[in-house]
XYZ file of C-alpha atoms in Angstrom:
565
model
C 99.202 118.517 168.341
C 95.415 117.077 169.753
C 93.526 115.764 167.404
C 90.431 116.437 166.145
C 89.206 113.026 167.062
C 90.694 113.549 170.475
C 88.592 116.866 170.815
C 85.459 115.003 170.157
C 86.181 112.791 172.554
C 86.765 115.025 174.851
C 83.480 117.239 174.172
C 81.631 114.478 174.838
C 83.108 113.813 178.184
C 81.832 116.688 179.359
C 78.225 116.495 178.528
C 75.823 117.632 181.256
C 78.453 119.430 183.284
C 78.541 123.097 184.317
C 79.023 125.815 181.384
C 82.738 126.645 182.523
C 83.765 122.735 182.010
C 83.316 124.256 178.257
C 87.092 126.312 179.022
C 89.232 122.891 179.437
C 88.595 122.583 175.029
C 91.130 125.701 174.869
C 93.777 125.155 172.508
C 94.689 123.623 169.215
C 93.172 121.156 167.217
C 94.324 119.411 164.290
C 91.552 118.632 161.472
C 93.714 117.807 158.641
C 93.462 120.857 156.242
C 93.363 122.778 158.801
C 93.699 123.548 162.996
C 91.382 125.250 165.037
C 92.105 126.706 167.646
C 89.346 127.378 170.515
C 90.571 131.103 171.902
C 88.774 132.167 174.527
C 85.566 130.484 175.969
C 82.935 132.509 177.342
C 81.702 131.209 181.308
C 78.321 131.678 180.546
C 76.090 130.740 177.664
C 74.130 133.643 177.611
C 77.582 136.065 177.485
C 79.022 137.113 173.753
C 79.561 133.649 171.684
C 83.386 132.317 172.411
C 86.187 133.107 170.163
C 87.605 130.584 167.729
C 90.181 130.712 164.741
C 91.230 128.372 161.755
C 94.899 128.658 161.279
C 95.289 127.222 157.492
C 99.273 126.839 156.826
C 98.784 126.054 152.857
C 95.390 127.955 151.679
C 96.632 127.603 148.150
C 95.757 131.006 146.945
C 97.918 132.167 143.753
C 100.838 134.924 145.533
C 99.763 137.830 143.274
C 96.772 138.028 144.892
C 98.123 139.538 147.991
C 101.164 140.879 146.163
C 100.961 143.872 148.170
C 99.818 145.020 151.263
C 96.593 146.608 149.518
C 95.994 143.813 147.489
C 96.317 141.074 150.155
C 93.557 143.199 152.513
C 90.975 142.926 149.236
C 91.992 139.195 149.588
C 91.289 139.280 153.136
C 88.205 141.388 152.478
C 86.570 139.113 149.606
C 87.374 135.944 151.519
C 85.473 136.917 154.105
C 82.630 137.839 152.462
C 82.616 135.066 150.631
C 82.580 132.398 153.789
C 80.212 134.757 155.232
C 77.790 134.330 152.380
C 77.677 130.432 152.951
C 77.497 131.099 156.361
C 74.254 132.863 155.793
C 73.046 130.176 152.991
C 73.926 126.739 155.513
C 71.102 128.782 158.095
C 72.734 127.467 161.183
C 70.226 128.083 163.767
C 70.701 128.647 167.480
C 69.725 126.077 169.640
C 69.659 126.024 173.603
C 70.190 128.694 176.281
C 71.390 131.967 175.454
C 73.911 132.074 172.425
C 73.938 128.409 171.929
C 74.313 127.138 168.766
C 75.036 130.665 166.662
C 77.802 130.882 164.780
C 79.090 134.239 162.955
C 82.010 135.816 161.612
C 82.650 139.445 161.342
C 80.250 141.691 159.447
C 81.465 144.097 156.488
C 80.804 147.106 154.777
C 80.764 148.361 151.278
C 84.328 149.888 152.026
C 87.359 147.539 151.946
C 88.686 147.894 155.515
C 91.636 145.550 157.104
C 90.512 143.553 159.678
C 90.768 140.887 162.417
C 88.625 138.846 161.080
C 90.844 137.267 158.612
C 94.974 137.799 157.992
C 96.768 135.873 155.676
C 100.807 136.030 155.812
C 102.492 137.646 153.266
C 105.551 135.863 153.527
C 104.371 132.150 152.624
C 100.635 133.129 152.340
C 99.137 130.883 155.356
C 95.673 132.283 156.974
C 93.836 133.005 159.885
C 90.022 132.970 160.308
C 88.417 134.451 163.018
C 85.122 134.018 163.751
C 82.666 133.238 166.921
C 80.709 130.838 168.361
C 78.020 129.705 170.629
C 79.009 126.423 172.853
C 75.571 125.176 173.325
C 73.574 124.596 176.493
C 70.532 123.605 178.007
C 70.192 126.357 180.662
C 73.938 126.159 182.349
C 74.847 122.510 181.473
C 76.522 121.631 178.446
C 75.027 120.089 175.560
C 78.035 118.380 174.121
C 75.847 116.862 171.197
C 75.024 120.136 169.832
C 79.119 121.566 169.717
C 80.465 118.599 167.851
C 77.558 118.891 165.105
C 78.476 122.918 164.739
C 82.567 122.014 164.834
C 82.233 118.634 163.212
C 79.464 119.093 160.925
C 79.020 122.792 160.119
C 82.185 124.217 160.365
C 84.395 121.936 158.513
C 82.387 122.358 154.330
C 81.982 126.187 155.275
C 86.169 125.911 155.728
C 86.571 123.852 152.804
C 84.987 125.667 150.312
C 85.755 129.522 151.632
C 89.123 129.279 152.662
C 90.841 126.400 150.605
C 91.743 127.729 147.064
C 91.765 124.279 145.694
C 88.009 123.858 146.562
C 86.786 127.471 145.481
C 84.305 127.218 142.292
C 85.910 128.643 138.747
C 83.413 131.688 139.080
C 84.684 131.982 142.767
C 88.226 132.174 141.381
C 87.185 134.710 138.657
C 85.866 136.643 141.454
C 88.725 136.779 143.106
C 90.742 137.534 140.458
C 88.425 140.798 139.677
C 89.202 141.522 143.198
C 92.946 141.857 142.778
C 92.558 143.476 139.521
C 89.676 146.569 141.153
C 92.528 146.291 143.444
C 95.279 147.154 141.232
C 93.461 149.650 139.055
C 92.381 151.422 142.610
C 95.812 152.110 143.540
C 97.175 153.202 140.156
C 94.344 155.821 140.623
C 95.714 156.846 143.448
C 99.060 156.701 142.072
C 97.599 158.936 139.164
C 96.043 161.834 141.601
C 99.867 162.542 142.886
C 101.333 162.705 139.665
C 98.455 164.798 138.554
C 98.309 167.008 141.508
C 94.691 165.839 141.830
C 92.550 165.907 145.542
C 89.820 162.948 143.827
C 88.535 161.383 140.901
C 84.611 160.556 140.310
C 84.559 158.123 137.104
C 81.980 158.510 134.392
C 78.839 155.946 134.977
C 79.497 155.664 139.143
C 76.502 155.444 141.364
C 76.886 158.024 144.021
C 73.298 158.105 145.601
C 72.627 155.381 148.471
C 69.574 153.605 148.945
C 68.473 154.930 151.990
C 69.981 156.951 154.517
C 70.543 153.990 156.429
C 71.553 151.996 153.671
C 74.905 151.644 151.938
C 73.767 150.192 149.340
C 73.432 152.587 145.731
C 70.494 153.664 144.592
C 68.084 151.543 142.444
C 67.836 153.636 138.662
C 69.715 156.738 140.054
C 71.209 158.861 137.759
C 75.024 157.787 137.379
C 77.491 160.441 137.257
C 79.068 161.895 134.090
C 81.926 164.618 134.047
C 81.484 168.420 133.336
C 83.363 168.188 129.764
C 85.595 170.749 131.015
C 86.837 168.739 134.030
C 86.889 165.236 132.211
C 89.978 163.589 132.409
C 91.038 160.134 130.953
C 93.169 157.695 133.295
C 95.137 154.476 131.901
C 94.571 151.420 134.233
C 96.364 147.878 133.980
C 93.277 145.924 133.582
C 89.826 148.665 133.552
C 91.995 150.070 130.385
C 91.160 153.580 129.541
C 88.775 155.430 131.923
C 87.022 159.196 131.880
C 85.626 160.890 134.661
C 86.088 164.244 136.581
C 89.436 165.057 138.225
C 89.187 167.578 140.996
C 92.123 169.664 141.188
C 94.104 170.552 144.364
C 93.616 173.988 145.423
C 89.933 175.547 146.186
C 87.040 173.710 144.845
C 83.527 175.110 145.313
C 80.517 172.820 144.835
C 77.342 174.715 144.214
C 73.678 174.274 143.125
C 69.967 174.168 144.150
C 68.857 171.928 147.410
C 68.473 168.626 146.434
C 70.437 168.524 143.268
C 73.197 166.166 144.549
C 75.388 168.959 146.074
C 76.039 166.799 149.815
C 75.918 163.413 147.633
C 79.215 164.073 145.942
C 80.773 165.560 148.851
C 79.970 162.026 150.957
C 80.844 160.230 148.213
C 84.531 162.033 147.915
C 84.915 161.633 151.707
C 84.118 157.733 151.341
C 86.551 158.042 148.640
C 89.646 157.750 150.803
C 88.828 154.098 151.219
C 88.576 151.557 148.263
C 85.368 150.054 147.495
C 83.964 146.653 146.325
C 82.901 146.060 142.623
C 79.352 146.613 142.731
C 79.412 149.381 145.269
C 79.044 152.071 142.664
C 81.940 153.972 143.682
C 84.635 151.628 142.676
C 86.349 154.399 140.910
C 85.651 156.769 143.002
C 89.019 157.618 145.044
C 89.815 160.756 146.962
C 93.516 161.582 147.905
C 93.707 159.242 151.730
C 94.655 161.769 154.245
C 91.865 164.147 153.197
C 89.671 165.049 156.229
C 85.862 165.903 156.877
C 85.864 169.083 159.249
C 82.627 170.961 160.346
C 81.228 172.698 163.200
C 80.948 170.491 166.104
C 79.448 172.504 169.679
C 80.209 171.596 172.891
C 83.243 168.960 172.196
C 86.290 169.588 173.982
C 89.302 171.169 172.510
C 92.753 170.265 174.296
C 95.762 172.875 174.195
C 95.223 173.383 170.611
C 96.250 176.691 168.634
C 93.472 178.642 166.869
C 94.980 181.425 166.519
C 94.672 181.759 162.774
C 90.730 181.719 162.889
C 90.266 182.819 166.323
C 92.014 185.673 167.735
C 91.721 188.095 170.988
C 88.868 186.452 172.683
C 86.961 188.359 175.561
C 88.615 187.826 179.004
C 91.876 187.573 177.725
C 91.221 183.714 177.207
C 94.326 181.944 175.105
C 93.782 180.954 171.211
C 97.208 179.873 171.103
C 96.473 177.557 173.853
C 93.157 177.066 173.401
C 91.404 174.765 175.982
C 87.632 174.037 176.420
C 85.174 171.864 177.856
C 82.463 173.172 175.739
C 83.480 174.684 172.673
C 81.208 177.016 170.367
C 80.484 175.985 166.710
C 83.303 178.506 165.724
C 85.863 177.746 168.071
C 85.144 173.755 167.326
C 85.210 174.058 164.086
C 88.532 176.369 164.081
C 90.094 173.173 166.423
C 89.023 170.316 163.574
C 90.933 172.570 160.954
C 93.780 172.560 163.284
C 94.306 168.994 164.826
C 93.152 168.170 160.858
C 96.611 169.694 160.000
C 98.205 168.006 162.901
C 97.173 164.829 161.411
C 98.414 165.323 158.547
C 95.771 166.138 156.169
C 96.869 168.073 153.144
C 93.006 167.892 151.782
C 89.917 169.516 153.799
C 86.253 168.629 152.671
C 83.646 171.135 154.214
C 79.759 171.548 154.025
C 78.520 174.764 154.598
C 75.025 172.955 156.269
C 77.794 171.414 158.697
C 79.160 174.524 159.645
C 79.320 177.757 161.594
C 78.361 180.443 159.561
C 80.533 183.067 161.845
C 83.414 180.900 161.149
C 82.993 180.071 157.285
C 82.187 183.809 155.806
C 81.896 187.642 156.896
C 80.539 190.080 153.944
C 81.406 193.592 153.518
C 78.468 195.076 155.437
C 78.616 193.271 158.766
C 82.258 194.521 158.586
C 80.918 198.149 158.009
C 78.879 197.462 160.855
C 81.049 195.499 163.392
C 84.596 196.452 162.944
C 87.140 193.413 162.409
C 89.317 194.915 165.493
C 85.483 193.966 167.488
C 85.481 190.794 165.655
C 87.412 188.195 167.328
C 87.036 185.423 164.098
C 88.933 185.663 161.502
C 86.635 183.533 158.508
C 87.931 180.329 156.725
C 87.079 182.579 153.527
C 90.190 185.087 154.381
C 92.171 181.967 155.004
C 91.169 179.744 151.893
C 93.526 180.815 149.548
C 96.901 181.043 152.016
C 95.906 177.707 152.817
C 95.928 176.001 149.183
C 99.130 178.129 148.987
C 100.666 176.022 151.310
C 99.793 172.805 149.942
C 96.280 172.666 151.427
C 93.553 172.288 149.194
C 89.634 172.623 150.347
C 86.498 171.179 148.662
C 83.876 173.256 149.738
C 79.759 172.390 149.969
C 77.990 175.886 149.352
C 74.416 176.902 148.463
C 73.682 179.813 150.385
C 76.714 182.531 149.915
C 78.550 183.571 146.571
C 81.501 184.723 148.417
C 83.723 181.858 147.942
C 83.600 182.413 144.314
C 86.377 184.477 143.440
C 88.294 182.518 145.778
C 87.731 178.947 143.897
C 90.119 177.784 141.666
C 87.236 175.619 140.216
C 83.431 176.043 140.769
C 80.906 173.110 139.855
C 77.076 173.236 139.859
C 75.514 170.489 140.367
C 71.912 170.551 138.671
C 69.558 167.159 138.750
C 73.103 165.155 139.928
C 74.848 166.559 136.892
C 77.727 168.252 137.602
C 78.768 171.368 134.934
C 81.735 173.654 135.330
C 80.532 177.093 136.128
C 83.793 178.576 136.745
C 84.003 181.593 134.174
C 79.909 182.651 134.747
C 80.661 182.632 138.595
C 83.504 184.406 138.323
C 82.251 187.228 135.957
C 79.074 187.844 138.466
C 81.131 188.098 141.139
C 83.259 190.761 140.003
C 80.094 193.105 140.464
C 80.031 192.296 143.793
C 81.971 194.305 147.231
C 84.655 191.586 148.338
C 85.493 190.999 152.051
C 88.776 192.683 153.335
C 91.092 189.928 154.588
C 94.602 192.102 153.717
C 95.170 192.883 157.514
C 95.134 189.342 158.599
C 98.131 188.055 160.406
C 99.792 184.976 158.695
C 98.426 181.530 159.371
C 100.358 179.834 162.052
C 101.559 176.054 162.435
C 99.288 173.975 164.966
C 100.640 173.097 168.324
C 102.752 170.094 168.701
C 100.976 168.599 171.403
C 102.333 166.252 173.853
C 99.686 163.404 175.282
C 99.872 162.572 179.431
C 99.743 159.474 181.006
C 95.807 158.656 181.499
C 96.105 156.431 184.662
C 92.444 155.052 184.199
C 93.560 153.532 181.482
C 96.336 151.453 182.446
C 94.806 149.453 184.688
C 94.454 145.589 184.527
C 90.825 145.505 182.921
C 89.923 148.355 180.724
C 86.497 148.147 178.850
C 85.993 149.496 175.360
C 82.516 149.099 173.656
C 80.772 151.006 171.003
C 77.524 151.888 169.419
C 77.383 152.374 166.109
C 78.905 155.008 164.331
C 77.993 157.298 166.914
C 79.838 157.001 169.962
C 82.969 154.985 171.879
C 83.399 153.985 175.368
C 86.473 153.794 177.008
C 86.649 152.428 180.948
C 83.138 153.690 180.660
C 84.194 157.681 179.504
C 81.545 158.290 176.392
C 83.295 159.945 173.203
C 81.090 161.642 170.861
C 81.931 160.506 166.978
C 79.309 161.600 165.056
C 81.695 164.599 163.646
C 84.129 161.840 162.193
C 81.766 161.174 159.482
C 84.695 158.989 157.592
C 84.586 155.994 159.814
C 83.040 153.445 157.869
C 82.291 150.652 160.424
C 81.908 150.062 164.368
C 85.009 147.846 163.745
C 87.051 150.707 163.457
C 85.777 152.697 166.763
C 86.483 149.552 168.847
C 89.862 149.157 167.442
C 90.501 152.741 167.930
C 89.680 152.322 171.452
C 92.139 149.136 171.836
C 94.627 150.851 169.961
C 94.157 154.373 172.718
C 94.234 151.123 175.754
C 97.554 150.085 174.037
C 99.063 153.301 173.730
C 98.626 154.140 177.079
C 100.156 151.333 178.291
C 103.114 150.595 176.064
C 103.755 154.191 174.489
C 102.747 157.288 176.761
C 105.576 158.746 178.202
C 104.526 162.140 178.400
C 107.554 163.144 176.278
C 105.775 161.975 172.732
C 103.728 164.124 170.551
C 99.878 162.915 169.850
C 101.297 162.389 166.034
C 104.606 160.428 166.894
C 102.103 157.895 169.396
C 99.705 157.429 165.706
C 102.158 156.944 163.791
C 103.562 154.206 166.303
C 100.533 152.382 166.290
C 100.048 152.486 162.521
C 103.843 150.805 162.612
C 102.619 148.577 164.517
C 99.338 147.904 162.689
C 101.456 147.933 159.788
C 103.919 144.893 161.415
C 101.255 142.653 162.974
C 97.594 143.284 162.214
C 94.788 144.531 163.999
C 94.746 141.188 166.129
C 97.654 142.492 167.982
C 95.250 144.976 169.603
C 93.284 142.897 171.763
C 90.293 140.261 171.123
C 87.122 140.765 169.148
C 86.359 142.095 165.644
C 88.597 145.214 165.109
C 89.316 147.007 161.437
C 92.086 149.057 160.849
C 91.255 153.126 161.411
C 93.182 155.859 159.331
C 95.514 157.981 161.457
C 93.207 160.913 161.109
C 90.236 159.629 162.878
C 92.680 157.727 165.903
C 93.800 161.100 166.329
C 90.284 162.729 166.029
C 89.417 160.282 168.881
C 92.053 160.938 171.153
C 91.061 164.369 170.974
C 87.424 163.734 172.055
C 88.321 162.172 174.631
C 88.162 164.377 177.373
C 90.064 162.456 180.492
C 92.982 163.067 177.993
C 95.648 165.324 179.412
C 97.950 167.244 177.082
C 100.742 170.145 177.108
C 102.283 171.444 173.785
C 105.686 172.519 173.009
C 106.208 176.467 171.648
């Protein structure tokens, strides 16, 4: 293997020459305690900074830590903020043309996500460490100076002490082990809402407020959460020990209160909850069941060959709901497809806001059916199909502040009053049996969603297919926009670019227009699963949950689909 001597030399040589002289340092490079490898190098210095990786074959970190798959992504996770931190702290400053001189490595969020930017092998526990960087330049011409000072003088101590075990600090090792064991306690709660037939768990003292509402951070002197007595449960955990907080059963839960009493706060916080979060976050022990899904009203997305039927029935012109294809879907019929392509992902959990929603969808009281007969009605409300649902294994959390009607449907009913939540179940119950209830007898049964099978999308099998993303809010894909802002549960960017790889990939390597949309996720999660995120393509990329690869392929409207009867 080169040297690193040899690449210095070699760096050098090439001083004052044209950017793309930059590509002939491609390869590996040994540095002793570790290699690094120069991936891919930009032709231009004021394109995207190139791609490099440290390839560590003995990082010396104890094997319990990544134990398990879940365990060695908060390895993964920590480690990378951690080398980020001194990234930050050593200040290194760009310097030259364009991105000259900047080096970075891939940005995180409060949720612990896997990611490209760091895979260690859980077979002998070797690591990877991706990151990016600038090759300096003074207009087009290298500056060969200013990339051996940022590989020979910057990178190497940031490498040493993130990445090496051996060099790590005794509080950076006691970090680490806190990491595994949040890690370990996270996924015996998880372990704990099967066995206890629970949907989520919201500990006693966790901060569910953020700072801002663009901040992730929690809330400075918010008020932390503390069970209703009568839904306070106690969990044993291998190393947290003995923990209380509010269970939340499966079936129908109703959430209730005043505006601005922390109604919408605990919902976000239970959708966030199907990720694990880092100590500190505030919702470390707050965990939600992880195929539970966010639906709400979502007008003018497209809906693909998708079966209504059991919220929308007999629409005017004949038009199909068993079959049910738009290019501009209502609030009701949108919201009636994220139900059903939420059950074709396999979510056995929904969470719903009312403010989210269409009202026409979510309720219908007695007097607009006195007035409007239900055989003139073509909607059939999520409140007549609430209960069959959770009877089949599908439990709802439900948002409401406006309508009582969901009450004698709830198995549970909280109020939430100044963040507090209290168990109103037997008050609610006893006002609403003074109340007319809507008629949902004559209802036909609620039918299984389409098993839809995804076409060949020829645009994207071509030799160069562009993905890019911004934000949280949308996805390109060979320049198609895709509207996300209804999947609220993606945590980070990372995710909707790897989402679009993984779509690229599919395409290519899977699509044979014989395969259900569900048998191509769960062939990429395999495949996730087998080789990382890396295997997807280049740049930063975190793992996605089947539900939202699904929700994008959906979106996506140069999709083509047929289902099977």
């Amino acid at each position: 293997m080169n040297t690193a001597k040899a690449l210095k030399a070699k760096i050098l040589a090439i001083n004052g020459r044209g950017y793309p002289a930059y590509r002939d340092l491609k390869g590996k490079w040994d540095f002793g305690s570790y290699v690094l490898s120069i991936d891919h190098v930009q032709s231009d210095p004021f394109a995207s900074p190139s791609d490099i990786s440290i390839h560590i074959e003995n990082p010396g970190f104890p094997s319990h830590l990544y134990e398990n798959r879940t365990c060695r992504i908060a390895l993964q996770d920590a480690l990378l903020r951690l080398f980020g931190r001194k990234l930050k702290q050593a200040d290194v400053r760009r310097s030259g043309s364009g991105k000259s001189g900047a080096l970075t490595c891939s940005s995180v969020c409060p949720e612990v996500l896997e990611r490209s930017a760091v895979q260690i092998d859980p077979k002998n526990g070797s690591l990877i460490f991706r990151l990016n960087a600038g090759f300096p330049a003074k207009g087009r011409s290298i500056l060969a100076k200013g990339l051996v000072m940022l590989l020979f003088d910057t990178l190497p101590p940031l490498v040493e002490s993130s990445l090496i075990y051996a060099n790590l600090t005794a509080a950076e090792k006691e970090h680490l082990q806190r990491v595994y064991e949040l890690s370990v306690d996270q996924q015996a709660i998880r372990k704990q809402l099967q066995d206890r037939h629970l949907v989520s768990f919201v500990a006693n003292g966790a901060i569910l407020p953020r700072k801002s509402g663009a901040s992730a951070l929690p809330m400075e002197d918010a008020i932390r959460f503390v069970s209703a007595p009568e839904k306070e449960i106690e969990l044993d955990l291998p190393y947290a020990g003995k923990i209380k907080g509010m269970g939340i059963d499966e079936g129908v839960t109703l959430i209730v209160g005043g505006g601005y009493h922390g109604k919408s706060t605990l919902l976000q916080a239970l959708e966030m909850g199907v990720y694990d979060h880092i100590e500190g976050d505030g919702r470390e022990y707050v965990i939600t069941r992880n195929d539970a899904m966010k639906v709400r009203a979502e007008d003018g997305r497209c809906v693909h060959h998708e079966n209504i039927s059991s919220f929308i029935q007999s629409l005017p012109g004949g038009k199909s709901t068993e079959d049910f294809v738009s290019e501009d879907a209502s609030g009701s019929t949108s919201q009636g497809a994220n139900v059903a392509e939420a059950l074709e992902s396999g979510s056995q959990a929904l969470l719903i806001d009312e403010d989210t929603s269409a009202t026409n969808f979510m309720i219908r009281d007695e007097l607009m059916s006195e007035v409007v007969s239900p055989k003139e009605e073509p909607i059939i409300p999520y409140i007549a199909r609430i209960r069959e649902l959770a009877d089949q294994g599908v439990s709802t959390v439900l948002v409401a502040g406006s309508s009582g009607l969901f009450f004698d449907k709830a198995d549970t009913i909280i109020q939430m009053k100044e963040y507090k939540p209290y168990d109103i179940t037997k008050l609610a119950r006893e006002k609403a049996a003074a109340f007319a209830k809507p008629q949902t007898s004559d209802y036909p049964p609620i039918v299984t969603p389409n098993k839809r099978i995804l076409k060949k999308n020829d645009a994207l099998c071509q030799d160069k297919v562009k993905v890019k993303t911004s934000a949280l809010d949308s996805l390109s894909i060979a320049r198609e926009p895709i509207d996300l802002r209804a999947l609220e549960q993606l945590a980070d960017s990372q995710q909707s670019a790897a989402i679009g790889k993984m779509i690229v990939y599919a395409q290519r390597n899977l699509v044979d227009n014989q395969k259900t949309i569900d048998e191509i996720a769960e062939e990429l999660e395999n495949l996730a699963d087998e080789n990382g995120m890396s295997f997807f393509g280049k740049g930063n990329l975190a793992r996605p949950r089947k539900q939202e690869l699904c929700g994008v392929i959906n979106r996506q409207r140069s999709n083509g689909f047929r289902f099977q009867k």
